[in-house]
Structure formats: structure tokens, C-alpha cells
Coordinates of N, CA and C in Angstrom, one line a residue:
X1 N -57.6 -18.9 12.9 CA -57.5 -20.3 12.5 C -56.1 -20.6 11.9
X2 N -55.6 -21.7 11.6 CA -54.1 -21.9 11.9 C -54.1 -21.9 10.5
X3 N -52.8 -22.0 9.4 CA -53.0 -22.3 8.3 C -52.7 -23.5 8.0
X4 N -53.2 -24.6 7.1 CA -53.1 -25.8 7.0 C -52.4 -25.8 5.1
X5 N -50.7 -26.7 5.6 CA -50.3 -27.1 4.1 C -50.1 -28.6 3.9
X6 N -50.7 -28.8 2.7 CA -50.9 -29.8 2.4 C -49.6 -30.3 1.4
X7 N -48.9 -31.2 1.9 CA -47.5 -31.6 0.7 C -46.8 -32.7 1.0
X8 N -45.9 -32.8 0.5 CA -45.3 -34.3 1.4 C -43.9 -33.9 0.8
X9 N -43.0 -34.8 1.1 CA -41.5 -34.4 1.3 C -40.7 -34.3 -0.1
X10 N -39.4 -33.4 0.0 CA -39.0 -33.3 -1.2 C -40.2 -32.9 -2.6
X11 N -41.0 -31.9 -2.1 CA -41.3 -31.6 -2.8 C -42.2 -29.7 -3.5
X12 N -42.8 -29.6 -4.0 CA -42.4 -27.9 -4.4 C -43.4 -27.4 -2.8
X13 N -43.9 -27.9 -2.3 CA -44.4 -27.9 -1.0 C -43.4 -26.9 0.1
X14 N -42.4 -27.7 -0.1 CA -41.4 -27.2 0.6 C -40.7 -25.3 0.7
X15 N -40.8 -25.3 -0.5 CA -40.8 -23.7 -0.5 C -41.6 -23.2 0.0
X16 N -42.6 -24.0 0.1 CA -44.1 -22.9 0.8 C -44.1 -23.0 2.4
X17 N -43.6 -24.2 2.7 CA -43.0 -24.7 4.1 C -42.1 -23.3 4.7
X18 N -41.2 -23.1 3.7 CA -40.1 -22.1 4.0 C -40.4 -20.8 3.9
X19 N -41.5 -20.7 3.3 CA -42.0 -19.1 3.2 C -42.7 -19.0 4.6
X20 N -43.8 -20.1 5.3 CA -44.4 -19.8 6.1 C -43.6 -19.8 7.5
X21 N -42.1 -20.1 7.3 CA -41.6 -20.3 8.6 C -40.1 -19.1 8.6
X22 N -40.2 -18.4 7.4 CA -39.6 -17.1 7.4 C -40.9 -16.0 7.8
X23 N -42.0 -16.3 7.4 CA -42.9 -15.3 8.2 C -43.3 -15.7 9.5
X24 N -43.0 -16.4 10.2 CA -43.3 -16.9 11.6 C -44.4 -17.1 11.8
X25 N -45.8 -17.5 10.3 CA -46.8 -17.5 10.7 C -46.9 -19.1 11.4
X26 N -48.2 -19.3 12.3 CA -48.5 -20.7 12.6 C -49.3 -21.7 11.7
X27 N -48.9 -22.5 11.4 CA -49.1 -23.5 10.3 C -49.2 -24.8 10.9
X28 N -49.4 -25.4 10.0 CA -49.8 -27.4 10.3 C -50.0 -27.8 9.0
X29 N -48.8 -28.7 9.1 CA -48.2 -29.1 7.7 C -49.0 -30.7 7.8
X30 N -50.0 -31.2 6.8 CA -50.1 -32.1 6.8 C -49.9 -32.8 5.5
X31 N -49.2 -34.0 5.8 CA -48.8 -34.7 4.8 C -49.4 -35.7 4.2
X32 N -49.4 -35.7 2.8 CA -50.3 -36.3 1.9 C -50.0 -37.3 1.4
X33 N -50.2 -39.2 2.0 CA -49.8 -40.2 1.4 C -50.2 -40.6 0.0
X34 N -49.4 -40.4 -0.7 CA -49.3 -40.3 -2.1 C -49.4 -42.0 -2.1
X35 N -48.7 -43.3 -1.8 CA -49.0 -44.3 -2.4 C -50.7 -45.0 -1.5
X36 N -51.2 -44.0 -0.7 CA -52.5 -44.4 -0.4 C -54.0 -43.7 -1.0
X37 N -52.8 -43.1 -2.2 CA -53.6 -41.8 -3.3 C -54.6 -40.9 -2.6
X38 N -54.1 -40.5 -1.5 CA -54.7 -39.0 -0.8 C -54.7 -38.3 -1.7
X39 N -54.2 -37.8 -2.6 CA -53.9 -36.8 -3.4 C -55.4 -36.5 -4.4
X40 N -55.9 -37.9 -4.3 CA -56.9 -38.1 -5.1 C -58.2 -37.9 -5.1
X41 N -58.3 -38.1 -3.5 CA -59.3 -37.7 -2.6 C -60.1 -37.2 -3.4
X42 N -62.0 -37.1 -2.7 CA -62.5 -36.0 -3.5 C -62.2 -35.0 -2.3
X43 N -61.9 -35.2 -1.4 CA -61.8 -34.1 -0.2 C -60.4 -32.9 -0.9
X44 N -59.8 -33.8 -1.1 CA -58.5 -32.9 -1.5 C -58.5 -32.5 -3.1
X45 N -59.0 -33.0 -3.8 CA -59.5 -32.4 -4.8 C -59.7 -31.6 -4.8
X46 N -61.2 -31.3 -3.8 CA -61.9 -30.1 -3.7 C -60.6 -28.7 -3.5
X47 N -59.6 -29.1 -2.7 CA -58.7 -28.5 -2.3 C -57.7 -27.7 -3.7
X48 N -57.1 -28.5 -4.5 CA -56.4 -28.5 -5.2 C -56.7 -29.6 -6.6
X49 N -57.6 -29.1 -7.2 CA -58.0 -29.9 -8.5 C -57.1 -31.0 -9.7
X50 N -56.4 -30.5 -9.3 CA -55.5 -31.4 -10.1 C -54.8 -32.6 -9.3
X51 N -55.1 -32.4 -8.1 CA -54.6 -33.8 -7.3 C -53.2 -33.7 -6.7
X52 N -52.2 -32.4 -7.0 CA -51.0 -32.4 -6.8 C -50.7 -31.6 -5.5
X53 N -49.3 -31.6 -5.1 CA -49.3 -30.7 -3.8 C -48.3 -29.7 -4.5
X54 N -48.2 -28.6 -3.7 CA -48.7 -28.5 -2.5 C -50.9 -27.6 -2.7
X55 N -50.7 -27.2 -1.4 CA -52.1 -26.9 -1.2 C -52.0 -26.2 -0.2
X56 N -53.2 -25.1 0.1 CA -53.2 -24.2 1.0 C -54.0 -23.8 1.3
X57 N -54.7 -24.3 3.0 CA -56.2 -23.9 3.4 C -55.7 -22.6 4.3
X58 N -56.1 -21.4 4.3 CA -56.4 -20.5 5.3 C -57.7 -19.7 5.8
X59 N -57.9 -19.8 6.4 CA -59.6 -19.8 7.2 C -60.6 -20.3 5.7
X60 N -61.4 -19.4 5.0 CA -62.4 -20.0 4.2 C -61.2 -20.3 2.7
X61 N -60.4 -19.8 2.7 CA -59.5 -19.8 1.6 C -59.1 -20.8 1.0
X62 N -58.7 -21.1 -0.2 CA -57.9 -22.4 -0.5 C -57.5 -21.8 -2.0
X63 N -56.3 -22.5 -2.0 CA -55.1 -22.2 -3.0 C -54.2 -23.3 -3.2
X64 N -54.0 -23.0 -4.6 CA -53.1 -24.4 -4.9 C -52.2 -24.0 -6.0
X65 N -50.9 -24.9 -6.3 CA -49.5 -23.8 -7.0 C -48.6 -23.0 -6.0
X66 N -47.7 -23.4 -5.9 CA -46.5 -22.8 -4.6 C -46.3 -21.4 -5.4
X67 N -46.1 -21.0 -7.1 CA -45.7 -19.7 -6.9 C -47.2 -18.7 -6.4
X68 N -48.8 -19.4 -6.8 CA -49.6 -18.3 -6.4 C -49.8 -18.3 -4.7
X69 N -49.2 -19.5 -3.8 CA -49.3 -19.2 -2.7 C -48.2 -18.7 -2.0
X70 N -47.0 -18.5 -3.2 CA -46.0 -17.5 -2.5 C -46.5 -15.9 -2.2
X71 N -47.1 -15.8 -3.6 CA -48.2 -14.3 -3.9 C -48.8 -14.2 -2.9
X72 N -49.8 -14.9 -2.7 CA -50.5 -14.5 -1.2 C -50.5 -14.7 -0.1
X73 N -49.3 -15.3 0.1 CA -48.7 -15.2 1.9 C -48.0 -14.2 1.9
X74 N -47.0 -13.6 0.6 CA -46.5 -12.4 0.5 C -47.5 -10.9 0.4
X75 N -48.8 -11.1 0.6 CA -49.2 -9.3 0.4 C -49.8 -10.1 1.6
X76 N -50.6 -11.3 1.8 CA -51.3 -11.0 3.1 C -50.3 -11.0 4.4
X77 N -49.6 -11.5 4.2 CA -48.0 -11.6 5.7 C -47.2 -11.1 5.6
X78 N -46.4 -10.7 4.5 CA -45.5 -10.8 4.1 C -45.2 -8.9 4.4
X79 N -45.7 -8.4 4.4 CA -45.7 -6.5 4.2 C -45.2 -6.0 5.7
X80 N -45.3 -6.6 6.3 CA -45.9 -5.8 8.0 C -44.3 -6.3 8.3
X81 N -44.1 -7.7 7.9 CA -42.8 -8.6 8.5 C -41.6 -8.1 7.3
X82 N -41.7 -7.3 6.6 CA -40.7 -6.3 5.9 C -40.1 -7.8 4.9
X83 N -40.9 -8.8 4.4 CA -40.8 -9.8 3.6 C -41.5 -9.7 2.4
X84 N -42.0 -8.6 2.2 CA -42.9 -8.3 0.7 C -42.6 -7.2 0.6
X85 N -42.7 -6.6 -0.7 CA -43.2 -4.9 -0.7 C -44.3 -4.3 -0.5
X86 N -44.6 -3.6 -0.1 CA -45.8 -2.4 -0.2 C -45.9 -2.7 -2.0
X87 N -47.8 -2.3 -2.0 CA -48.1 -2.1 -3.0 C -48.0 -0.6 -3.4
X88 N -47.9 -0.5 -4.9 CA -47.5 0.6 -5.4 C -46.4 1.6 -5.7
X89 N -45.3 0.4 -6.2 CA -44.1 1.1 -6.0 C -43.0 0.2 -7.1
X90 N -42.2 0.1 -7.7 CA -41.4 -0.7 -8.5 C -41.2 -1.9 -7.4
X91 N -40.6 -1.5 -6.5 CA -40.9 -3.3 -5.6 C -41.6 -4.1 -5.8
X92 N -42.8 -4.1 -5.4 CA -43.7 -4.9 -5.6 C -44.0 -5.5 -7.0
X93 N -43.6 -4.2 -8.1 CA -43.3 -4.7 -9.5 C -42.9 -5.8 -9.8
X94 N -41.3 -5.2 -8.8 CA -40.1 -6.4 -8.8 C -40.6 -8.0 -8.4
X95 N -41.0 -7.9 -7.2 CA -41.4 -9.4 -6.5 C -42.2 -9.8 -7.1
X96 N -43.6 -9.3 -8.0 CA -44.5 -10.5 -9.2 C -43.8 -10.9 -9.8
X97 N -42.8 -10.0 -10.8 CA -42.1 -9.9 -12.2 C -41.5 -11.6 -11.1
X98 N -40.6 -11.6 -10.4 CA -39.6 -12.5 -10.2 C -39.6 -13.6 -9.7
X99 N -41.2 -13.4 -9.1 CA -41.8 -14.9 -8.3 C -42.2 -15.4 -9.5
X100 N -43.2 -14.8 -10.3 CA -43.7 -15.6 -11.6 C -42.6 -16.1 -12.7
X101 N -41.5 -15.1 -12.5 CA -40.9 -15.4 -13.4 C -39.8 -17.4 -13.2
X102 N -39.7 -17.4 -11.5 CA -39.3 -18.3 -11.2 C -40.0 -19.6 -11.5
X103 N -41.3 -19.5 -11.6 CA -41.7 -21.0 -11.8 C -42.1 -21.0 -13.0
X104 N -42.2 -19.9 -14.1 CA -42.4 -19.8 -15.8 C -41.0 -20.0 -16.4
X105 N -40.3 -19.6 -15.8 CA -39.1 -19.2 -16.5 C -37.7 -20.4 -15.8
X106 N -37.0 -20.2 -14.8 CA -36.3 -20.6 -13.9 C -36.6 -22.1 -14.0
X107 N -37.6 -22.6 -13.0 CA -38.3 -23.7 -12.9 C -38.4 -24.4 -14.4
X108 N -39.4 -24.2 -14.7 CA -39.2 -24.9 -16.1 C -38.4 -25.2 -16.9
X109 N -37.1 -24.4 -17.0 CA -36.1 -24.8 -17.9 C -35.4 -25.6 -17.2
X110 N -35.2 -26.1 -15.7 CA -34.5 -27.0 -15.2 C -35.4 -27.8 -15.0
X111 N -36.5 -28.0 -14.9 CA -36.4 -29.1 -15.4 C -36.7 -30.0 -16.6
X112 N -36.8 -29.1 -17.9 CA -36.8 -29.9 -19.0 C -35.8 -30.0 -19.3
X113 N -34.5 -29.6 -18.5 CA -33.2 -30.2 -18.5 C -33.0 -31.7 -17.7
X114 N -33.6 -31.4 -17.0 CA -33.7 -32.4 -15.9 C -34.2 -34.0 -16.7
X115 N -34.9 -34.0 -17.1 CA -35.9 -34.7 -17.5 C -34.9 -35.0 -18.9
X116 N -34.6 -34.2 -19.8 CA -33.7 -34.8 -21.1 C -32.6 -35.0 -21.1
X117 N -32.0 -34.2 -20.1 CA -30.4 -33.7 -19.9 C -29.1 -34.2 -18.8
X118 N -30.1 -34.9 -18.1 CA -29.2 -35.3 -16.8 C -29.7 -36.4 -16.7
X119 N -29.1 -37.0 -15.6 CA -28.7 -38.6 -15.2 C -29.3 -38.4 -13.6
X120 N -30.8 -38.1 -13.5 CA -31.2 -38.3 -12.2 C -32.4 -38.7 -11.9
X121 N -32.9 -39.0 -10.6 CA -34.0 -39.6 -10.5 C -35.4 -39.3 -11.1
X122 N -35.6 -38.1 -11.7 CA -36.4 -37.3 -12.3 C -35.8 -37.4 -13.6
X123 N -35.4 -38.0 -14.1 CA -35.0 -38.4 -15.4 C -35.6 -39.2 -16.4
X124 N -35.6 -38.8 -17.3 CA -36.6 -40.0 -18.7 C -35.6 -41.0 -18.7
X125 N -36.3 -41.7 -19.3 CA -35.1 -43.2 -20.0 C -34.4 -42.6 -20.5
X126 N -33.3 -43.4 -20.7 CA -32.6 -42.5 -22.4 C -33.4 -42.9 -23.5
X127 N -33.7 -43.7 -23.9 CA -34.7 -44.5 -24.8 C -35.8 -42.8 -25.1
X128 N -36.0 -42.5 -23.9 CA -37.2 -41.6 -24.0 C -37.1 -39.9 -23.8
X129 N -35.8 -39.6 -24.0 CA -35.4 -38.4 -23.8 C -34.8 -37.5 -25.5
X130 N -35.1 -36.6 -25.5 CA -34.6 -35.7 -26.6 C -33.8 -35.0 -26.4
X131 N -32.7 -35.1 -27.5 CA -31.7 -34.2 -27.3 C -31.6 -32.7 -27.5
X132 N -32.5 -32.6 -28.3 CA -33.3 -31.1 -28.4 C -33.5 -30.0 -27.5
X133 N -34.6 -31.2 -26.8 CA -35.3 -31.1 -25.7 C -34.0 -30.3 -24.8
X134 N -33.1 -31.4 -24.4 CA -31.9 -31.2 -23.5 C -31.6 -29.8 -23.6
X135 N -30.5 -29.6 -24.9 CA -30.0 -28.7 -25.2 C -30.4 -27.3 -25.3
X136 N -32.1 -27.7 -25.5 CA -32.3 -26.0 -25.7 C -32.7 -25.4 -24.3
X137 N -33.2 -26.5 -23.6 CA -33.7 -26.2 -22.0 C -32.1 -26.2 -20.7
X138 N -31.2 -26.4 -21.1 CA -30.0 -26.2 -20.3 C -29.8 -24.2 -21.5
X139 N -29.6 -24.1 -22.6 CA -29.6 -22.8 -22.6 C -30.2 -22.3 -22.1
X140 N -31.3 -21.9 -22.4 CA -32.2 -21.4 -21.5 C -32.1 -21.6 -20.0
X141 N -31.8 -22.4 -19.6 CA -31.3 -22.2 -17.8 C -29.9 -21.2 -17.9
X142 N -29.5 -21.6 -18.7 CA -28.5 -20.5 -18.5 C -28.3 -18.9 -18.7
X143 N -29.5 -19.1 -19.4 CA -30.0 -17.8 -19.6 C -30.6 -17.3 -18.5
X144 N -31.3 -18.0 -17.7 CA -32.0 -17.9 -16.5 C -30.9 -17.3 -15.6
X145 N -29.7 -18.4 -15.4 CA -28.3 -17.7 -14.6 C -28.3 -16.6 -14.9
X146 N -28.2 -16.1 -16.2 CA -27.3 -14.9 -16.6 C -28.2 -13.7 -15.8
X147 N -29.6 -13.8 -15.8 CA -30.4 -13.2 -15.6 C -30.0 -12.4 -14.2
X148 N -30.3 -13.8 -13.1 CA -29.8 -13.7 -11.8 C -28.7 -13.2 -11.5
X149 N -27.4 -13.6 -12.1 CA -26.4 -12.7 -11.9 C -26.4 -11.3 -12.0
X150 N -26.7 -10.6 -13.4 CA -26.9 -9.6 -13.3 C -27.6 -8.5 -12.4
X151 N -28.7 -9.3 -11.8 CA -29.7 -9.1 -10.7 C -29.0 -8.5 -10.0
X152 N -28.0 -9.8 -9.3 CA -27.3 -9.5 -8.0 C -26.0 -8.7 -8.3
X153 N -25.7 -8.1 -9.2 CA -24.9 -7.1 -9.0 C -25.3 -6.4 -8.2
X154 N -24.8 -5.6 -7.3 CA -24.3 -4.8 -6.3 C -25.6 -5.1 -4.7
X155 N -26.2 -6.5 -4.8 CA -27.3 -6.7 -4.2 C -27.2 -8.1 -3.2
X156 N -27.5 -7.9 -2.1 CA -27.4 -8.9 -1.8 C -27.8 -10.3 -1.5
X157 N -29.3 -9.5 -2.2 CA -30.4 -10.8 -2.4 C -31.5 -9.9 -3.4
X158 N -32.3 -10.7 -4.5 CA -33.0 -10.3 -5.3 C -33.5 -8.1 -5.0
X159 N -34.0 -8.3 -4.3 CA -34.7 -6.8 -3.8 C -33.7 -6.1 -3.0
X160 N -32.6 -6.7 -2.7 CA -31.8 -5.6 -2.3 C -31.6 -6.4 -0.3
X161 N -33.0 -6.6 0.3 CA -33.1 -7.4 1.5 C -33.7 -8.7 0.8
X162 N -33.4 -9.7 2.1 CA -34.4 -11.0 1.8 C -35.6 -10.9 1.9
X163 N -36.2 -11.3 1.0 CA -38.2 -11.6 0.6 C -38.2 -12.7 0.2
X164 N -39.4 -13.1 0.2 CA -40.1 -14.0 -0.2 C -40.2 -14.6 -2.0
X165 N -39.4 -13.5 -2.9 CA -39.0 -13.6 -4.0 C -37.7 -14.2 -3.9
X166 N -36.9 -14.0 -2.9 CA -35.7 -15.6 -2.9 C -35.7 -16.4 -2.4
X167 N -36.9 -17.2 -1.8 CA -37.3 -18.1 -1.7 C -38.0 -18.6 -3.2
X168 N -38.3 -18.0 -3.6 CA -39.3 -18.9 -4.6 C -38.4 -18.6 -6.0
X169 N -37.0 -18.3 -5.8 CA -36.0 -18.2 -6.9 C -35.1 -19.3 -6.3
X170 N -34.8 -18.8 -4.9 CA -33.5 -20.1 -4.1 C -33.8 -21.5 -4.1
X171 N -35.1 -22.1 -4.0 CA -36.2 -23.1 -4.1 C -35.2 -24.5 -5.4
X172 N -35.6 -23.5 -6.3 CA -35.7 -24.1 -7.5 C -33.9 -24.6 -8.1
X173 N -33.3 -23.5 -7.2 CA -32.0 -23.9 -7.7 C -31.4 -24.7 -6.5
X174 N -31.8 -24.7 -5.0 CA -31.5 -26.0 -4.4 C -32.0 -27.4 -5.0
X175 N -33.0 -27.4 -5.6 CA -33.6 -28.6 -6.3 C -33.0 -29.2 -7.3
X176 N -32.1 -28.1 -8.2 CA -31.2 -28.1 -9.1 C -30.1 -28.6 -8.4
X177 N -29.5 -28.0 -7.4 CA -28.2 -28.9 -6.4 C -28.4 -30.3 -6.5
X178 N -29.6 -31.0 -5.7 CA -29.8 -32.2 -5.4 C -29.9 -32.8 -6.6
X179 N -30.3 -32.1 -7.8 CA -29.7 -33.4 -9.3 C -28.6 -33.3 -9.5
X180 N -27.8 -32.2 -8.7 CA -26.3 -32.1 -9.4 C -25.7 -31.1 -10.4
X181 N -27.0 -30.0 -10.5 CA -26.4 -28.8 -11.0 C -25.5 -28.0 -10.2
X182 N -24.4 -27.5 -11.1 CA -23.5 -27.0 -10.7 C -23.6 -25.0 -11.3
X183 N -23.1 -24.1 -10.0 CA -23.4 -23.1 -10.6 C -22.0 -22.7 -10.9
X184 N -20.8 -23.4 -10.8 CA -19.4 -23.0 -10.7 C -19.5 -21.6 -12.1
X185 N -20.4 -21.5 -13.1 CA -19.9 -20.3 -14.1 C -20.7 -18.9 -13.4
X186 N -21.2 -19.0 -12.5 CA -22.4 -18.0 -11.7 C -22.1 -17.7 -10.4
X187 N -20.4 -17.4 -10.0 CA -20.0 -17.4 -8.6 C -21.2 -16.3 -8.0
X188 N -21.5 -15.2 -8.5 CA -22.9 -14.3 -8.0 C -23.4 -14.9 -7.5
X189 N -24.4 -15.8 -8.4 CA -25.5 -16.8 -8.0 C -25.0 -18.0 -7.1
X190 N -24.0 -18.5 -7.1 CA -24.0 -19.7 -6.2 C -23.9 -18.4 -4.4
X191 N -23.2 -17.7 -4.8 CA -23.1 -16.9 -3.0 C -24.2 -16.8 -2.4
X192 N -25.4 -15.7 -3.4 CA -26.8 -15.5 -2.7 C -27.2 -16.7 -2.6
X193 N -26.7 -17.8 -3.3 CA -28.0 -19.4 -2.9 C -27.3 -19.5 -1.5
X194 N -25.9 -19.4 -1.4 CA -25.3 -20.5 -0.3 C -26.3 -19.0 1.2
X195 N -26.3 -17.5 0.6 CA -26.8 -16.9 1.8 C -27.8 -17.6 2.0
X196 N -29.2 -17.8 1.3 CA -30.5 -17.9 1.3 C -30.7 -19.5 1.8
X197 N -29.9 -20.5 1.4 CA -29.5 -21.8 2.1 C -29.4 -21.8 3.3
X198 N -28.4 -20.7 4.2 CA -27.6 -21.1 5.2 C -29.0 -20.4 6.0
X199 N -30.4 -19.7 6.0 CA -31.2 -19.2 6.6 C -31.5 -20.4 7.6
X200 N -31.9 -20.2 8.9 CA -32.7 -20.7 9.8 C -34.0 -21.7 9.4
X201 N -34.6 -20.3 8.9 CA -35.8 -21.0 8.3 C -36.1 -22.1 7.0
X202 N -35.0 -21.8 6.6 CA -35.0 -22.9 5.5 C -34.5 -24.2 5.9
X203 N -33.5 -24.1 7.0 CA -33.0 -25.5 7.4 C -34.6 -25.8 8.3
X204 N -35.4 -25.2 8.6 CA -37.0 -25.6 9.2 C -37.3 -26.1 8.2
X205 N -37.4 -25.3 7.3 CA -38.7 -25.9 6.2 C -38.3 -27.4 5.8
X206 N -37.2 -27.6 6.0 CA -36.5 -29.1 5.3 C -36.7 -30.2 6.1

């Protein structure tokens, strides 16, 4: 049975778009009219409770959150297609520690920068933004950089080869491009983004 994602454009969907088309699995992306409140559905509810995308039917399965369906396209697809680690080994350590850490850590601090700190469409009023807010969530992103840099010392992507853990790290900081973050202090990190960018399959997923 095919796998069915449920998301609509420019959105955390998209990573999962890019995971499924770096594993070559067959998929059917269907898209969710948000101003005809599909999202709301009790059908799609049932799917993803909270009403948001993305979402993930495979045979009786369903899953919702792009970092837990990075997780299980990566042990269920991902091992055989040399895109995951084998379980039982610091790898696989690696790839939870860094997928979770991407949408706890990474994710989050951009965008509570996003939201207080920048001048973008995902932006609060000024009226409605904290400067607090701002400042302490751009450190912390940059703490996030510093993180990643260090990573990629002597590496050429998170694990050493491309997985499925730089997608769901590359994700977040292309999304960061399109408001207009800049990685100019993180030459490290801007190269592996521009590698993990320039993939095939990500120009699919888009």
C-alpha cells in the first residue's frame, strides 16, 4: 500500500516530502485545503489530532509530527537504503540525539526568533513582540550554530554520510534562509546546508 502524506505547501510537511523522496519510497502527497478547514476534518483529525500537517498514513499506521515521522521512515526505510543507522551502535545514538534535537532545540529557537526578532511573514506585530523573547531565542540559535559547526568538523554531513538526520537539521535552517537568516558567522554550516540543498531530492520535495 502506497504511503499517503498529508501537508500542503511551504510547510514542516515538506521535510517529510524530502525524506520520502531521498528514500525512493512510493508516496501520494495529498494536500490539505487549509482555507476549506480540511485540517479540521473529523476524518483528518482522526489522522493527526491536533488538526495540523504534516501527517502520515502507512498501511494500518498513522503518525503525526515531521520529527516522529522522520524516526520512523528512518528505522523502517531508512537502514537497508544506508539512510539510517543500524540499531545498536553510537550511530543510531547519534541520529535520535539529532533528529530530536532539531525540532526541540534548532527549530524552536528560530522560531521564537522569528516570531520576536525579525521582520517576516511569520512575524508578531511589533505592538506584540518581546524583546526578551527576541534576544534570548537568537542566542540560543546561535548556540544551536555553534553546535552544528562543531559537528561538522572534519565531516561532511552530520554522521559522517548523508541520512535522514540532515534533512531534519537542513529543513529548519532552509526555512531560516527564506526569513532571511544569514549563516555568514557559520561558514561550516552554511557549506553542508548549501551540500544538503543542492540534493536532487530536495529540489523534488519542493
Amino acid at each position: 500500500m502506497t504511503i499517503q502524506l498529508y501537508s500542503w505547501p511551504f510547510s514542516s510537511g515538506t521535510r517529510v516530502a524530502w525524506a520520502l523522496e531521498e528514500l525512493g519510497v512510493a508516496y501520494e502527497y495529498i494536500e490539505i485545503d487549509a482555507k476549506q478547514a480540511e485540517h479540521r476534518s473529523p476524518r483528518y483529525l482522526a489522522i493527526n489530532p491536533q488538526g495540523k500537517v504534516p501527517a502520515l498514513v502507512d498501511g494500518k499506521l498513522t503518525l503525526f509530527e515531521s520529527g516522529a515521522i522522520l524516526l520512523y521512515l528512518g528505522e523502517q526505510y531508512g537502514v537497508d537504503r544506508h539512510l539510517w543507522p543500524a540499531a545498536g551502535g553510537q550511530p543510531r545514538a547519534d541520529a535520535l540525539s539529532w533528529t530530536v534535537w532539531a525540532m526541540t532545540e534548532l527549530g524552536a529557537y528560530l522560531l521564537g526568533w522569528a516570531y520576536h526578532g525579525l521582520d517576516a511573514p511569520v512575524s508578531f506585530k511589533p505592538e506584540d513582540r518581546s524583546k526578551a523573547a527576541a534576544e534570548y531565542s537568537r542566542s540560543q540559535f546561535m548556540r544551536c550554530l555553534d553546535a552544528l559547526q562543531a559537528r561538522l568538523v572534519g565531516r561532511e554531513y552530520l554522521l559522517g554520510d548523508f541520512t535522514l538526520v540532515d534533512v531534519a537539521c537542513a529543513s529548519w535552517l532552509q526555512f531560516g534562509a527564506a526569513l532571511g537568516v544569514k549563516l555568514d558567522t557559520h561558514p561550516g554550516v552554511a557549506a553542508w546546508l548549501g551540500r544538503c540543498s543542492s540534493r536532487p531530492a530536495c529540489a523534488r520535495a519542493r
